[in-house]
Short mmCIF file of C-alpha atoms in Angstrom, two decimals:
data_model
loop_
_atom_site.label_atom_id
_atom_site.label_comp_id
_atom_site.label_asym_id
_atom_site.label_seq_id
_atom_site.Cartn_x
_atom_site.Cartn_y
_atom_site.Cartn_z
CA UNK A 123 113.27 91.91 117.14
CA UNK A 124 110.56 92.41 114.41
CA UNK A 125 107.87 89.73 114.19
CA UNK A 126 106.89 88.63 110.65
CA UNK A 127 103.09 88.67 109.98
CA UNK A 128 101.15 85.64 108.92
CA UNK A 129 100.68 87.46 105.53
CA UNK A 130 104.41 87.81 105.11
CA UNK A 131 104.90 84.18 106.19
CA UNK A 132 102.31 82.87 103.52
CA UNK A 133 103.92 85.01 100.75
CA UNK A 134 107.26 83.62 101.72
CA UNK A 135 105.96 80.08 101.65
CA UNK A 136 104.63 80.59 98.14
CA UNK A 137 107.74 82.09 96.96
CA UNK A 138 106.12 85.51 96.15
CA UNK A 139 104.09 83.79 93.57
CA UNK A 140 100.46 84.99 92.74
CA UNK A 141 98.46 84.29 95.81
CA UNK A 142 94.83 84.45 97.01
CA UNK A 143 93.08 84.01 100.16
CA UNK A 144 89.76 82.37 100.50
CA UNK A 145 88.12 83.58 103.62
CA UNK A 146 84.95 82.64 105.30
CA UNK A 147 82.77 85.53 106.35
CA UNK A 148 80.91 83.40 108.97
CA UNK A 149 83.97 83.38 111.31
CA UNK A 150 85.33 86.72 110.42
CA UNK A 151 83.11 89.63 111.62
CA UNK A 152 82.63 92.50 109.17
CA UNK A 153 84.43 90.70 106.41
CA UNK A 154 82.78 92.56 103.57
CA UNK A 155 83.46 95.95 105.06
CA UNK A 156 87.02 95.03 105.77
CA UNK A 157 87.48 93.80 102.17
CA UNK A 158 86.08 97.00 100.77
CA UNK A 159 88.58 99.04 102.84
CA UNK A 160 91.50 97.31 101.17
CA UNK A 161 92.86 98.11 97.60
CA UNK A 162 92.98 94.30 96.83
CA UNK A 163 90.51 92.78 94.22
CA UNK A 164 87.84 90.38 95.84
CA UNK A 165 84.80 88.50 94.78
CA UNK A 166 82.25 86.46 96.58
CA UNK A 167 82.11 82.83 95.55
CA UNK A 168 78.25 83.33 95.20
CA UNK A 169 76.98 85.11 92.16
CA UNK A 170 73.67 86.81 91.11
CA UNK A 171 71.23 87.93 93.77
CA UNK A 172 72.69 85.64 96.37
CA UNK A 173 76.04 87.40 96.21
CA UNK A 174 74.35 90.65 97.74
CA UNK A 175 71.77 88.68 99.93
CA UNK A 176 74.37 86.47 101.90
CA UNK A 177 77.38 88.94 102.33
CA UNK A 178 77.66 88.03 106.04
CA UNK A 179 78.04 84.26 105.48
CA UNK A 180 79.65 84.00 101.94
CA UNK A 181 83.13 82.91 101.31
CA UNK A 182 85.19 85.55 99.59
CA UNK A 183 88.28 85.19 97.30
CA UNK A 184 90.87 87.90 97.73
CA UNK A 185 93.70 88.63 95.37
CA UNK A 186 96.92 89.35 97.29
CA UNK A 187 98.55 92.32 95.63
CA UNK A 188 100.82 93.49 98.34
CA UNK A 189 101.32 93.92 101.98
CA UNK A 190 99.54 96.64 103.94
CA UNK A 191 98.47 96.93 107.63
CA UNK A 192 94.73 96.20 107.08
CA UNK A 193 95.51 93.16 104.82
CA UNK A 194 97.96 91.88 107.44
CA UNK A 195 95.36 92.26 110.32
CA UNK A 196 92.71 90.54 108.11
CA UNK A 197 94.97 87.60 107.27
CA UNK A 198 95.88 87.27 111.00
CA UNK A 199 92.29 87.30 112.03
CA UNK A 200 91.13 84.81 109.41
CA UNK A 201 93.97 82.39 109.94
CA UNK A 202 93.65 82.45 113.70
CA UNK A 203 89.88 81.78 113.37
CA UNK A 204 90.34 78.82 111.08
CA UNK A 205 88.55 80.84 108.41
CA UNK A 206 91.06 80.98 105.64
CA UNK A 207 92.68 78.95 102.98
CA UNK A 208 95.58 80.25 101.09
CA UNK A 209 96.08 79.35 97.36
CA UNK A 210 98.53 79.88 94.56
CA UNK A 211 97.19 80.42 90.98
CA UNK A 212 98.18 82.34 87.83
CA UNK A 213 94.52 82.34 86.65
CA UNK A 214 92.12 85.36 87.01
CA UNK A 215 90.23 85.82 90.28
CA UNK A 216 86.96 85.25 88.24
CA UNK A 217 88.24 81.90 86.81
CA UNK A 218 89.26 80.69 90.19
CA UNK A 219 85.92 81.67 91.72
CA UNK A 220 84.08 79.89 88.97
CA UNK A 221 86.20 76.59 89.62
CA UNK A 222 85.90 76.90 93.69
CA UNK A 223 82.12 77.53 93.20
CA UNK A 224 81.92 74.02 91.73
CA UNK A 225 82.95 72.62 95.09
CA UNK A 226 80.98 75.09 97.10
CA UNK A 227 77.46 74.83 95.85
CA UNK A 228 75.56 71.65 94.89
CA UNK A 229 72.01 71.28 93.72
CA UNK A 230 69.82 68.08 93.44
CA UNK A 231 66.30 68.83 92.58
CA UNK A 232 64.92 71.24 94.95
CA UNK A 233 67.76 70.77 97.55
CA UNK A 234 70.56 73.22 97.65
CA UNK A 235 73.80 72.50 99.53
CA UNK A 236 76.58 75.03 100.43
CA UNK A 237 79.97 73.49 101.63
CA UNK A 238 82.14 75.37 104.09
CA UNK A 239 85.15 75.26 101.89
CA UNK A 240 86.77 78.46 103.25
CA UNK A 241 86.71 76.78 106.61
CA UNK A 242 90.23 75.47 107.19
CA UNK A 243 89.30 72.24 108.90
CA UNK A 244 86.53 71.41 106.38
CA UNK A 245 88.90 72.17 103.42
CA UNK A 246 91.65 70.05 104.91
CA UNK A 247 89.37 67.14 105.15
CA UNK A 248 87.77 67.76 101.71
CA UNK A 249 91.40 67.79 100.04
CA UNK A 250 92.13 64.34 101.46
CA UNK A 251 89.01 62.65 100.04
CA UNK A 252 88.91 64.31 96.48
CA UNK A 253 88.80 61.75 93.76
CA UNK A 254 90.99 62.05 90.66
CA UNK A 255 88.56 64.03 88.41
CA UNK A 256 87.89 66.63 91.40
CA UNK A 257 91.45 66.91 92.15
CA UNK A 258 92.46 67.53 88.46
CA UNK A 259 89.60 70.18 88.15
CA UNK A 260 90.88 71.94 91.12
CA UNK A 261 94.65 71.34 90.55
CA UNK A 262 94.58 72.90 87.15
CA UNK A 263 93.33 76.29 88.48
CA UNK A 264 95.17 76.19 91.78
CA UNK A 265 98.09 73.78 92.11
CA UNK A 266 99.04 74.69 95.68
CA UNK A 267 97.03 75.28 98.74
CA UNK A 268 98.11 76.10 102.25
CA UNK A 269 95.77 75.57 105.14
CA UNK A 270 96.66 77.17 108.49
CA UNK A 271 95.65 75.50 111.71
CA UNK A 272 95.27 76.88 115.23
CA UNK A 273 98.48 75.30 116.44
CA UNK A 274 100.74 77.39 114.37
CA UNK A 275 101.19 74.65 111.57
CA UNK A 276 100.24 74.76 108.05
CA UNK A 277 99.13 71.98 105.74
CA UNK A 278 100.41 72.06 102.19
CA UNK A 279 98.48 70.45 99.34
CA UNK A 280 100.55 70.32 96.10
CA UNK A 281 98.92 68.91 93.09
CA UNK A 282 100.83 66.13 91.42
CA UNK A 283 99.94 65.72 87.68
CA UNK A 284 101.50 62.30 87.58
CA UNK A 285 99.37 60.93 90.55
CA UNK A 286 96.26 63.10 89.65
CA UNK A 287 95.79 64.01 93.19
CA UNK A 288 97.02 66.58 95.84
CA UNK A 289 100.08 65.54 97.99
CA UNK A 290 99.84 66.60 101.59
CA UNK A 291 102.58 67.63 103.94
CA UNK A 292 102.67 69.86 107.07
CA UNK A 293 105.08 72.49 108.28
CA UNK A 294 105.35 74.73 111.36
CA UNK A 295 104.90 78.54 110.99
CA UNK A 296 108.19 80.14 112.17
#
């Protein structure tokens, strides 16, 4: 019996629509080098000088263009470590990066705050406390998020235009 990889499961759950993975470099060793070895486009959520200075800790957005063994292993490692959020979006990778950056980095005076939005547990909690404006800002660029958890379940967050919020449900990975 042939087992189905987590990458293939996520693709099936998003009906083969354009997908991206937001991966946390803090919990995935050598993430940048592993991304460079792929043929898939990727970008750090950071920009400017910080994008090269913080490669080992930055979250990366990866466009999923197909299935290959290296990508399958990366998705498996990231999902198992709770270091990945899967999202569905028809927008360009740069537009998605720009929108996610608004939730990743805050500045107040001389204080800078970086949120761990690529961490599955943080992201799941974050999605449950968004206000209407935040949900709309995120939902217009990525209407569906899948958040894997360590117990082989996935939380689905689907943006609902009428409610101006994300609706949550949970499913088990087969």
